[in-house]
Amino acid sequence: MADISSLPSDPSSLLEAFERARRRIAKASRAAGRSTDGVVLTAVTKTQGDAAVEAALALGQRVFGENRVQEAQGRWSARRAAVADLELRLIGPLQSNKARDALALFQVIETLDREKLAEALAEAGQRLGVRPRVLIQINTGEEPQKAGAAPRDAEALIARARALDLAVEGLMCIPPVAEAAGPHFALLARIAERQGLSTLSMGMSEDYETAIRFGATHVRLGSALFGARPSPNVG
Ligand SMILES: *Cc1c(COP(=O)(O)O)cnc(C)c1O
């Protein structure tokens, strides 16, 4: 269960929430026979105010997830210049015409899910002089309303992204809310293994321990760290 009792702007409860999450990550890693430092905690700061963001930075957190480009610009543009080792990861859907803005702010785009976007990212990368780092988002549940490439289209999209010289680092998924997450994580891990990809961004506040069991390298935690979000915004 996500802990919704901690106030996001209270530094001591945020410290407790981070420590609790790190303990659980280490415990789930050990139980899976994995090294305890093989999982990166991505702190999801969408909808959070300055106090929560500053408190997380003060605790040494450096890897953050955001699901909207414009909202993330407001939260991070100025801070990025001040915090050298910040790593911002886009975890929400991206429109092709925002590819350049996204690449200018984020180190990793986790939500590449179609050829047109791969082409837009390649072009934007050339203009900005960076090689885009991407994960391919897979719609493991094949839900019509959800972003992500269908599992059967993964191979072709990965090949296309590699041909465009994008740095394809791995895969990302968001399992259907009403289903057990395990089989979806297992499917993502199978596709990654087949494609020789090492990064698996899977697992959120409610299911990150399960995701670690299936090989997650990045877990994306929002409410487990910062408490319940003020407004619904799950991308
Ligand atoms: C909001 C969000 C998260 C974090 O969700 P919690 O359940 O609050 O941990 C993780 N991944 C994505 C893609 C999100 O949009």
Coordinates of N, CA and C and ligand atoms in Angstrom, one line a residue:
M1 N 0.8 -1.2 0.0 CA 0.0 0.0 0.0 C 0.9 1.3 0.0
A2 N 0.4 2.2 -0.8 CA 1.1 3.5 -0.7 C 0.9 4.2 0.6
D3 N 1.9 4.8 1.2 CA 1.7 5.5 2.4 C 1.1 6.9 2.1
I4 N -0.1 7.2 2.5 CA -0.7 8.5 2.2 C -0.8 9.4 3.4
S5 N -0.1 9.0 4.5 CA -0.2 9.8 5.7 C 0.9 10.9 5.7
S6 N 2.0 10.7 5.0 CA 3.0 11.6 5.1 C 2.8 12.9 4.3
L7 N 3.1 14.0 4.9 CA 2.9 15.3 4.2 C 4.1 15.5 3.3
P8 N 3.9 15.8 2.0 CA 4.9 15.9 1.1 C 6.0 17.0 1.5
S9 N 5.5 18.0 2.2 CA 6.5 19.1 2.4 C 7.2 18.9 3.8
D10 N 6.9 17.9 4.5 CA 7.6 17.6 5.8 C 8.8 16.8 5.6
P11 N 10.0 17.4 5.7 CA 11.3 16.7 5.4 C 11.5 15.4 6.1
S12 N 11.1 15.4 7.4 CA 11.4 14.2 8.2 C 10.5 13.0 7.7
S13 N 9.2 13.3 7.3 CA 8.4 12.2 6.8 C 8.8 11.8 5.4
L14 N 9.4 12.7 4.7 CA 9.9 12.4 3.3 C 11.1 11.5 3.5
L15 N 12.0 11.8 4.4 CA 13.2 11.0 4.7 C 12.7 9.6 5.1
E16 N 11.7 9.5 6.0 CA 11.2 8.2 6.3 C 10.7 7.4 5.1
A17 N 10.0 8.1 4.3 CA 9.4 7.4 3.1 C 10.5 6.9 2.1
F18 N 11.5 7.7 2.0 CA 12.6 7.3 1.1 C 13.3 6.1 1.8
E19 N 13.6 6.2 3.1 CA 14.2 5.1 3.7 C 13.4 3.8 3.7
R20 N 12.1 3.9 3.8 CA 11.2 2.8 3.8 C 11.3 2.2 2.4
A21 N 11.2 3.0 1.3 CA 11.3 2.5 0.0 C 12.6 1.8 -0.3
R22 N 13.7 2.4 0.1 CA 15.0 1.8 -0.1 C 15.2 0.5 0.6
R23 N 14.6 0.4 1.8 CA 14.6 -0.9 2.6 C 13.9 -1.9 1.8
R24 N 12.7 -1.6 1.3 CA 11.9 -2.6 0.6 C 12.5 -3.0 -0.7
I25 N 13.1 -2.0 -1.4 CA 13.8 -2.3 -2.6 C 15.0 -3.3 -2.4
A26 N 15.7 -3.1 -1.3 CA 16.8 -3.9 -1.0 C 16.3 -5.3 -0.6
K27 N 15.2 -5.4 0.2 CA 14.7 -6.6 0.6 C 14.2 -7.4 -0.6
A28 N 13.4 -6.8 -1.4 CA 12.9 -7.5 -2.6 C 14.0 -7.9 -3.5
S29 N 15.1 -7.2 -3.6 CA 16.2 -7.6 -4.4 C 16.9 -8.8 -3.9
R30 N 17.1 -8.8 -2.6 CA 17.7 -10.0 -1.9 C 16.9 -11.2 -2.1
A31 N 15.6 -11.0 -1.9 CA 14.6 -12.2 -2.1 C 14.7 -12.7 -3.5
A32 N 15.0 -11.9 -4.4 CA 15.0 -12.3 -5.8 C 16.4 -12.8 -6.2
G33 N 17.4 -12.8 -5.2 CA 18.7 -13.3 -5.5 C 19.5 -12.2 -6.4
R34 N 19.1 -11.0 -6.2 CA 19.7 -9.9 -7.0 C 20.6 -9.1 -6.1
S35 N 21.5 -8.3 -6.6 CA 22.3 -7.5 -5.8 C 21.4 -6.3 -5.3
T36 N 21.7 -5.8 -4.1 CA 20.8 -4.8 -3.5 C 21.0 -3.4 -4.1
D37 N 22.0 -3.2 -5.0 CA 22.1 -1.9 -5.6 C 21.8 -2.0 -7.1
G38 N 21.1 -2.9 -7.5 CA 20.8 -3.1 -8.9 C 19.5 -2.4 -9.4
V39 N 18.8 -1.7 -8.5 CA 17.6 -1.1 -8.8 C 17.7 0.4 -8.5
V40 N 17.3 1.2 -9.6 CA 17.3 2.7 -9.4 C 15.9 3.1 -9.0
L41 N 15.9 4.0 -8.0 CA 14.6 4.6 -7.6 C 14.4 5.9 -8.3
T42 N 13.4 5.9 -9.2 CA 13.0 7.1 -9.9 C 11.9 7.8 -9.1
A43 N 12.2 9.0 -8.5 CA 11.2 9.7 -7.8 C 10.3 10.5 -8.7
V44 N 9.0 10.2 -8.7 CA 8.0 10.8 -9.6 C 7.4 12.1 -9.0
T45 N 7.8 13.2 -9.5 CA 7.5 14.5 -8.8 C 6.3 15.2 -9.5
K46 N 5.7 14.6 -10.5 CA 4.5 15.3 -11.1 C 3.6 15.8 -10.1
T47 N 3.0 17.0 -10.3 CA 2.1 17.7 -9.4 C 2.7 18.1 -8.0
Q48 N 3.9 17.8 -7.8 CA 4.5 18.2 -6.5 C 4.9 19.7 -6.4
G49 N 4.9 20.3 -5.3 CA 5.3 21.6 -5.1 C 6.8 21.8 -4.8
D50 N 7.2 23.0 -4.8 CA 8.7 23.3 -4.6 C 9.2 22.6 -3.3
A51 N 8.4 22.7 -2.2 CA 8.9 22.2 -1.0 C 9.3 20.7 -1.1
A52 N 8.4 19.9 -1.7 CA 8.7 18.5 -1.8 C 9.9 18.2 -2.7
V53 N 10.0 19.0 -3.8 CA 11.1 18.8 -4.7 C 12.5 19.2 -4.0
E54 N 12.5 20.3 -3.3 CA 13.7 20.7 -2.6 C 14.1 19.7 -1.5
A55 N 13.1 19.2 -0.8 CA 13.3 18.2 0.2 C 14.0 17.0 -0.4
A56 N 13.4 16.5 -1.5 CA 14.0 15.3 -2.1 C 15.4 15.5 -2.6
L57 N 15.7 16.7 -3.1 CA 17.1 17.0 -3.6 C 18.0 17.1 -2.4
A58 N 17.5 17.7 -1.3 CA 18.3 17.8 -0.1 C 18.7 16.4 0.5
L59 N 17.8 15.4 0.3 CA 18.1 14.1 0.7 C 19.0 13.3 -0.2
G60 N 19.4 14.0 -1.3 CA 20.4 13.4 -2.2 C 19.8 12.7 -3.4
Q61 N 18.4 12.7 -3.5 CA 17.8 12.1 -4.6 C 18.1 12.8 -5.9
R62 N 18.5 12.1 -6.9 CA 18.9 12.8 -8.2 C 18.2 12.3 -9.4
V63 N 17.5 11.1 -9.3 CA 16.8 10.6 -10.5 C 15.3 10.9 -10.3
F64 N 14.7 11.6 -11.3 CA 13.3 12.0 -11.1 C 12.5 11.7 -12.4
G65 N 11.3 11.4 -12.2 CA 10.4 11.1 -13.4 C 9.3 12.1 -13.4
E66 N 8.9 12.5 -14.6 CA 7.9 13.5 -14.9 C 7.0 13.0 -16.0
N67 N 5.7 13.3 -16.0 CA 5.0 12.8 -17.2 C 4.5 13.8 -18.2
R68 N 4.8 15.1 -17.9 CA 4.4 16.1 -18.9 C 5.5 17.1 -19.1
V69 N 5.8 17.4 -20.4 CA 7.0 18.2 -20.7 C 6.9 19.6 -20.1
Q70 N 5.7 20.2 -20.4 CA 5.6 21.6 -20.0 C 5.6 21.7 -18.4
E71 N 4.9 20.8 -17.8 CA 4.9 20.9 -16.3 C 6.4 20.7 -15.8
A72 N 7.1 19.8 -16.4 CA 8.4 19.5 -16.0 C 9.4 20.7 -16.2
Q73 N 9.1 21.4 -17.3 CA 10.0 22.6 -17.6 C 9.9 23.6 -16.4
G74 N 8.6 23.8 -16.0 CA 8.4 24.7 -14.9 C 9.1 24.3 -13.6
R75 N 9.1 23.0 -13.4 CA 9.7 22.5 -12.1 C 11.2 22.3 -12.2
W76 N 11.8 22.1 -13.4 CA 13.2 21.6 -13.4 C 14.1 22.5 -14.3
S77 N 13.6 23.4 -15.1 CA 14.5 24.1 -16.0 C 15.6 24.8 -15.3
A78 N 15.2 25.6 -14.3 CA 16.2 26.4 -13.5 C 17.0 25.4 -12.6
R79 N 16.4 24.4 -12.0 CA 17.1 23.5 -11.1 C 18.2 22.7 -11.9
R80 N 17.9 22.4 -13.1 CA 18.9 21.6 -13.9 C 20.2 22.2 -14.0
A81 N 20.2 23.6 -14.1 CA 21.5 24.3 -14.2 C 22.3 24.2 -12.8
A82 N 21.5 24.1 -11.7 CA 22.1 24.2 -10.4 C 22.6 22.8 -9.9
V83 N 21.9 21.8 -10.4 CA 22.2 20.4 -9.9 C 22.9 19.6 -11.0
A84 N 24.2 19.5 -10.9 CA 24.9 18.9 -12.1 C 24.6 17.5 -12.4
D85 N 24.3 16.7 -11.4 CA 24.1 15.2 -11.6 C 22.7 14.8 -11.7
L86 N 21.8 15.8 -11.9 CA 20.4 15.5 -12.0 C 20.1 14.6 -13.2
E87 N 19.2 13.6 -13.1 CA 18.8 12.8 -14.2 C 17.2 12.8 -14.3
L88 N 16.7 13.5 -15.3 CA 15.3 13.6 -15.5 C 14.8 12.6 -16.6
R89 N 13.8 11.9 -16.2 CA 13.3 10.8 -17.1 C 11.8 11.1 -17.4
L90 N 11.5 11.2 -18.7 CA 10.1 11.4 -19.2 C 9.4 10.1 -19.2
I91 N 8.3 10.0 -18.3 CA 7.6 8.8 -18.2 C 6.1 8.9 -18.7
G92 N 5.8 10.0 -19.3 CA 4.4 10.2 -19.9 C 4.5 10.3 -21.4
P93 N 3.3 10.2 -22.0 CA 3.2 10.2 -23.5 C 3.9 11.5 -24.1
L94 N 4.5 11.4 -25.2 CA 5.2 12.5 -25.8 C 4.6 12.7 -27.2
Q95 N 4.2 14.0 -27.6 CA 3.8 14.3 -28.9 C 5.1 14.6 -29.8
S96 N 5.0 14.2 -31.0 CA 6.2 14.4 -31.9 C 6.7 15.9 -31.9
N97 N 5.7 16.8 -31.9 CA 6.1 18.2 -32.0 C 6.7 18.7 -30.7
K98 N 6.7 17.9 -29.7 CA 7.4 18.3 -28.4 C 8.7 17.6 -28.2
A99 N 9.2 16.9 -29.3 CA 10.4 16.0 -29.1 C 11.6 16.9 -28.8
R100 N 11.7 18.0 -29.4 CA 12.9 18.9 -29.1 C 12.9 19.4 -27.7
D101 N 11.7 19.9 -27.3 CA 11.6 20.4 -25.9 C 11.9 19.3 -24.9
A102 N 11.4 18.1 -25.2 CA 11.7 17.0 -24.3 C 13.1 16.7 -24.2
L103 N 13.8 16.6 -25.4 CA 15.2 16.3 -25.4 C 16.1 17.4 -24.7
A104 N 15.6 18.6 -24.8 CA 16.4 19.7 -24.2 C 16.4 19.6 -22.7
L105 N 15.3 18.9 -22.1 CA 15.2 18.9 -20.7 C 15.6 17.5 -20.1
F106 N 15.1 16.5 -20.7 CA 15.2 15.1 -20.2 C 16.5 14.4 -20.6
Q107 N 17.1 13.6 -19.7 CA 18.2 12.8 -20.1 C 17.7 11.5 -20.8
V108 N 16.6 11.0 -20.4 CA 16.0 9.7 -20.9 C 14.5 9.9 -21.2
I109 N 14.1 9.5 -22.4 CA 12.7 9.4 -22.8 C 12.3 8.0 -22.7
E110 N 11.4 7.7 -21.7 CA 11.0 6.3 -21.4 C 9.8 5.9 -22.3
T111 N 9.2 6.8 -23.0 CA 7.9 6.5 -23.6 C 7.9 6.5 -25.2
L112 N 9.0 6.1 -25.8 CA 9.0 6.0 -27.2 C 8.1 4.8 -27.6
D113 N 7.1 5.1 -28.4 CA 6.1 4.0 -28.7 C 5.7 3.9 -30.2
R114 N 6.3 4.8 -31.0 CA 5.9 4.7 -32.5 C 7.0 5.3 -33.3
E115 N 7.0 4.9 -34.6 CA 8.0 5.3 -35.5 C 8.1 6.8 -35.7
K116 N 7.0 7.4 -35.8 CA 7.0 8.8 -36.1 C 7.7 9.6 -35.0
L117 N 7.5 9.1 -33.7 CA 8.2 9.8 -32.6 C 9.7 9.5 -32.6
A118 N 10.0 8.3 -33.0 CA 11.5 7.9 -33.2 C 12.1 8.8 -34.1
E119 N 11.4 9.1 -35.3 CA 12.0 10.0 -36.3 C 12.1 11.4 -35.8
A120 N 11.1 11.9 -35.1 CA 11.2 13.2 -34.5 C 12.3 13.4 -33.5
L121 N 12.5 12.3 -32.7 CA 13.6 12.4 -31.6 C 14.9 12.4 -32.3
A122 N 15.1 11.6 -33.4 CA 16.3 11.5 -34.1 C 16.7 12.9 -34.7
E123 N 15.7 13.5 -35.3 CA 15.9 14.8 -35.9 C 16.2 15.9 -34.8
A124 N 15.5 15.9 -33.8 CA 15.7 16.8 -32.7 C 17.1 16.6 -32.1
G125 N 17.5 15.3 -31.9 CA 18.8 15.0 -31.4 C 19.9 15.6 -32.2
Q126 N 19.7 15.4 -33.6 CA 20.7 16.0 -34.5 C 20.9 17.5 -34.3
R127 N 19.7 18.2 -34.2 CA 19.8 19.6 -34.1 C 20.4 20.1 -32.7
L128 N 20.1 19.3 -31.7 CA 20.7 19.7 -30.4 C 22.0 19.1 -30.1
G129 N 22.5 18.2 -31.0 CA 23.8 17.6 -30.8 C 23.9 16.6 -29.7
V130 N 22.8 15.9 -29.5 CA 22.8 14.8 -28.5 C 22.3 13.6 -29.1
R131 N 22.7 12.4 -28.6 CA 22.2 11.1 -29.0 C 21.1 10.8 -28.0
P132 N 19.8 10.8 -28.5 CA 18.7 10.5 -27.6 C 18.8 9.2 -26.9
R133 N 18.7 9.1 -25.6 CA 18.6 7.9 -24.8 C 17.1 7.6 -24.6
V134 N 16.7 6.4 -25.0 CA 15.2 6.1 -25.0 C 15.0 4.7 -24.4
L135 N 13.8 4.5 -23.8 CA 13.2 3.2 -23.5 C 12.0 3.1 -24.5
I136 N 11.7 1.9 -24.9 CA 10.5 1.7 -25.7 C 9.4 1.3 -24.7
Q137 N 8.3 2.1 -24.8 CA 7.1 1.7 -23.9 C 6.3 0.7 -24.6
I138 N 6.0 -0.4 -23.9 CA 5.2 -1.5 -24.4 C 3.9 -1.5 -23.7
N139 N 2.8 -1.6 -24.5 CA 1.4 -1.7 -23.9 C 1.1 -3.1 -23.7
T140 N 1.7 -3.7 -22.6 CA 1.6 -5.1 -22.4 C 0.2 -5.7 -22.3
G141 N -0.7 -4.8 -21.9 CA -2.1 -5.3 -21.8 C -2.9 -5.0 -23.0
E142 N -2.2 -4.4 -24.0 CA -2.9 -4.0 -25.3 C -4.2 -3.3 -25.0
E143 N -4.1 -2.3 -24.1 CA -5.3 -1.5 -23.7 C -5.4 -0.4 -24.8
P144 N -6.6 -0.2 -25.4 CA -6.7 0.8 -26.5 C -6.5 2.2 -26.0
Q145 N -6.8 2.5 -24.7 CA -6.7 3.9 -24.3 C -5.3 4.2 -23.8
K146 N -4.4 3.2 -23.8 CA -3.1 3.4 -23.2 C -2.0 3.5 -24.2
A147 N -1.0 4.4 -23.9 CA 0.1 4.5 -24.8 C 1.0 3.3 -24.8
G148 N 1.9 3.2 -25.8 CA 2.8 2.0 -25.8 C 2.6 1.2 -27.1
A149 N 3.7 0.6 -27.6 CA 3.6 -0.2 -28.7 C 3.1 -1.6 -28.3
A150 N 2.3 -2.2 -29.2 CA 1.8 -3.6 -28.9 C 3.1 -4.5 -28.9
P151 N 3.0 -5.5 -28.0 CA 4.1 -6.4 -27.9 C 4.6 -7.0 -29.3
R152 N 3.7 -7.3 -30.2 CA 4.1 -7.8 -31.5 C 4.8 -6.8 -32.3
D153 N 4.6 -5.5 -32.0 CA 5.3 -4.5 -32.8 C 6.7 -4.0 -32.2
A154 N 7.0 -4.6 -31.1 CA 8.2 -4.2 -30.4 C 9.5 -4.4 -31.2
E155 N 9.6 -5.5 -31.8 CA 10.8 -5.8 -32.5 C 11.1 -4.8 -33.6
A156 N 10.1 -4.5 -34.4 CA 10.2 -3.6 -35.6 C 10.5 -2.2 -35.1
L157 N 9.9 -1.8 -34.0 CA 10.1 -0.4 -33.5 C 11.5 -0.3 -32.9
I158 N 12.0 -1.3 -32.2 CA 13.3 -1.3 -31.7 C 14.4 -1.2 -32.8
A159 N 14.1 -2.0 -33.9 CA 15.0 -2.0 -35.0 C 15.1 -0.6 -35.7
R160 N 13.9 0.0 -35.8 CA 13.8 1.3 -36.4 C 14.5 2.3 -35.6
A161 N 14.3 2.3 -34.3 CA 15.0 3.3 -33.4 C 16.5 3.1 -33.5
R162 N 16.9 1.9 -33.5 CA 18.4 1.6 -33.6 C 18.9 2.1 -34.9
A163 N 18.2 1.9 -36.0 CA 18.6 2.3 -37.3 C 18.7 3.9 -37.4
L164 N 17.9 4.6 -36.6 CA 18.0 6.0 -36.5 C 19.0 6.5 -35.6
D165 N 19.8 5.6 -35.0 CA 20.9 5.8 -34.1 C 20.4 6.4 -32.8
L166 N 19.2 6.1 -32.3 CA 18.8 6.4 -31.0 C 19.5 5.3 -30.1
A167 N 19.8 5.8 -28.8 CA 20.4 4.8 -27.9 C 19.3 4.1 -27.2
V168 N 18.9 3.0 -27.7 CA 17.8 2.2 -27.1 C 18.3 1.4 -25.9
E169 N 17.9 1.9 -24.7 CA 18.5 1.3 -23.4 C 17.6 0.2 -22.8
G170 N 16.3 0.2 -23.2 CA 15.5 -0.8 -22.5 C 14.0 -0.6 -22.8
L171 N 13.2 -1.1 -21.9 CA 11.8 -1.1 -22.1 C 11.1 -0.6 -20.8
M172 N 9.9 -0.1 -21.1 CA 9.0 0.4 -20.0 C 7.6 -0.1 -20.2
C173 N 6.9 -0.3 -19.0 CA 5.5 -0.6 -19.2 C 4.7 -0.1 -18.0
I174 N 3.4 0.0 -18.2 CA 2.4 0.3 -17.1 C 1.3 -0.7 -17.2
P175 N 1.3 -1.8 -16.4 CA 0.3 -2.8 -16.5 C -1.1 -2.3 -16.3
P176 N -2.1 -3.0 -16.8 CA -3.5 -2.6 -16.6 C -3.8 -2.6 -15.1
V177 N -4.5 -1.6 -14.6 CA -4.8 -1.5 -13.2 C -5.5 -2.7 -12.6
A178 N -6.4 -3.2 -13.4 CA -7.3 -4.3 -12.8 C -6.7 -5.7 -12.9
E179 N -5.5 -5.8 -13.3 CA -4.9 -7.2 -13.4 C -3.7 -7.3 -12.5
A180 N -3.4 -8.6 -12.3 CA -2.1 -8.9 -11.6 C -1.0 -8.4 -12.5
A181 N 0.0 -7.7 -11.9 CA 1.1 -7.1 -12.7 C 2.1 -8.1 -13.1
G182 N 2.3 -9.1 -12.3 CA 3.4 -10.1 -12.5 C 3.5 -10.5 -14.0
P183 N 2.5 -11.1 -14.6 CA 2.6 -11.5 -16.0 C 3.0 -10.4 -17.0
H184 N 2.6 -9.2 -16.7 CA 3.0 -8.1 -17.6 C 4.5 -7.8 -17.4
F185 N 5.0 -7.8 -16.2 CA 6.4 -7.6 -16.0 C 7.2 -8.7 -16.6
A186 N 6.7 -9.9 -16.5 CA 7.4 -11.1 -17.1 C 7.5 -11.0 -18.6
L187 N 6.4 -10.5 -19.2 CA 6.3 -10.3 -20.7 C 7.4 -9.2 -21.1
L188 N 7.4 -8.1 -20.3 CA 8.4 -7.1 -20.7 C 9.8 -7.6 -20.6
A189 N 10.1 -8.4 -19.5 CA 11.4 -8.9 -19.3 C 11.8 -9.9 -20.5
R190 N 10.8 -10.7 -20.9 CA 11.1 -11.6 -22.0 C 11.4 -10.9 -23.3
I191 N 10.7 -9.8 -23.6 CA 10.9 -9.0 -24.8 C 12.3 -8.4 -24.7
A192 N 12.7 -7.8 -23.6 CA 14.0 -7.2 -23.4 C 15.1 -8.2 -23.6
E193 N 14.9 -9.4 -23.0 CA 16.0 -10.4 -23.2 C 16.2 -10.8 -24.6
R194 N 15.1 -11.0 -25.3 CA 15.2 -11.3 -26.8 C 15.9 -10.2 -27.6
Q195 N 15.7 -9.0 -27.1 CA 16.3 -7.8 -27.9 C 17.6 -7.4 -27.3
G196 N 18.1 -8.1 -26.3 CA 19.4 -7.8 -25.8 C 19.4 -6.4 -25.0
L197 N 18.3 -6.1 -24.4 CA 18.2 -4.8 -23.7 C 18.3 -5.0 -22.2
S198 N 19.0 -4.1 -21.5 CA 19.2 -4.4 -20.1 C 18.4 -3.5 -19.1
T199 N 17.8 -2.5 -19.6 CA 17.0 -1.6 -18.6 C 15.5 -1.9 -18.7
L200 N 15.0 -2.1 -17.5 CA 13.5 -2.4 -17.4 C 12.9 -1.5 -16.4
S201 N 12.2 -0.5 -16.9 CA 11.5 0.5 -16.1 C 10.1 0.0 -15.8
M202 N 9.9 -0.7 -14.7 CA 8.5 -1.2 -14.4 C 8.4 -1.3 -12.9
G203 N 7.1 -1.1 -12.4 CA 6.8 -1.1 -11.0 C 6.6 0.4 -10.5
M204 N 5.5 0.6 -9.9 CA 5.1 1.9 -9.3 C 4.8 1.6 -7.8
S205 N 4.3 2.6 -7.1 CA 4.1 2.5 -5.7 C 3.4 1.2 -5.2
E206 N 2.4 0.7 -6.0 CA 1.7 -0.4 -5.5 C 2.3 -1.8 -5.9
D207 N 3.2 -1.8 -6.8 CA 3.7 -3.1 -7.2 C 5.2 -3.2 -7.5
Y208 N 6.0 -2.3 -6.9 CA 7.4 -2.3 -7.2 C 8.2 -3.5 -6.7
E209 N 7.7 -4.1 -5.6 CA 8.4 -5.2 -5.1 C 8.2 -6.4 -6.1
T210 N 7.0 -6.5 -6.6 CA 6.7 -7.6 -7.7 C 7.6 -7.3 -8.9
A211 N 7.7 -6.0 -9.3 CA 8.5 -5.7 -10.5 C 10.0 -6.1 -10.3
I212 N 10.5 -5.9 -9.1 CA 11.9 -6.2 -8.8 C 12.1 -7.7 -8.9
R213 N 11.1 -8.5 -8.5 CA 11.1 -9.9 -8.6 C 11.3 -10.4 -10.1
F214 N 10.7 -9.6 -11.0 CA 10.7 -9.9 -12.4 C 11.8 -9.2 -13.1
G215 N 12.7 -8.5 -12.4 CA 13.9 -8.0 -13.0 C 13.9 -6.5 -13.3
A216 N 13.0 -5.7 -12.7 CA 13.0 -4.2 -12.8 C 14.4 -3.7 -12.5
T217 N 14.9 -2.8 -13.3 CA 16.1 -2.0 -13.0 C 15.8 -0.6 -12.5
H218 N 14.6 -0.1 -12.9 CA 14.1 1.2 -12.5 C 12.7 1.1 -12.0
V219 N 12.4 1.5 -10.7 CA 11.1 1.6 -10.3 C 10.7 3.0 -10.1
R220 N 9.4 3.3 -10.5 CA 9.0 4.7 -10.5 C 8.0 5.0 -9.4
L221 N 8.5 5.7 -8.4 CA 7.6 5.9 -7.2 C 7.2 7.3 -7.0
G222 N 5.9 7.5 -6.9 CA 5.3 8.8 -6.6 C 4.7 8.8 -5.2
S223 N 3.5 8.3 -5.1 CA 2.7 8.4 -3.9 C 3.4 7.7 -2.7
A224 N 4.2 6.6 -2.9 CA 4.9 6.0 -1.8 C 5.9 6.9 -1.2
L225 N 6.4 7.9 -1.9 CA 7.4 8.8 -1.4 C 6.7 10.1 -0.9
F226 N 5.8 10.7 -1.8 CA 5.3 12.0 -1.5 C 3.9 12.1 -1.0
G227 N 3.3 10.9 -0.8 CA 1.9 10.9 -0.4 C 1.0 11.0 -1.6
A228 N -0.3 10.9 -1.3 CA -1.3 11.0 -2.4 C -1.2 12.3 -3.1
R229 N -1.3 12.2 -4.5 CA -1.2 13.4 -5.3 C -2.5 14.2 -5.1
P230 N -2.4 15.6 -5.1 CA -3.5 16.5 -4.9 C -4.6 16.3 -6.1
S231 N -4.1 16.0 -7.3 CA -5.1 15.8 -8.4 C -4.7 14.6 -9.2
P232 N -5.7 14.0 -9.8 CA -5.4 12.8 -10.6 C -4.6 13.1 -11.8
N233 N -3.5 12.5 -12.0 CA -2.6 12.8 -13.1 C -1.7 11.6 -13.3
V234 N -2.2 10.6 -14.0 CA -1.4 9.4 -14.1 C -1.0 9.1 -15.5
G235 N -1.2 10.1 -16.4 CA -0.7 10.0 -17.8 C -1.3 8.9 -18.5
Ligands
LIG1 C1 2.4 8.8 -11.9 C2 3.3 7.7 -12.4 C3 4.0 6.9 -11.6 C4 4.0 7.0 -10.1 O1 2.8 6.5 -9.6 P1 2.6 6.1 -8.1 O2 1.6 5.1 -8.1 O3 2.2 7.4 -7.4 O4 3.9 5.6 -7.6 C5 4.8 5.9 -12.2 N1 4.9 5.8 -13.6 C6 4.1 6.6 -14.4 C7 4.2 6.4 -15.9 C8 3.3 7.6 -13.9 O5 2.6 8.3 -14.7

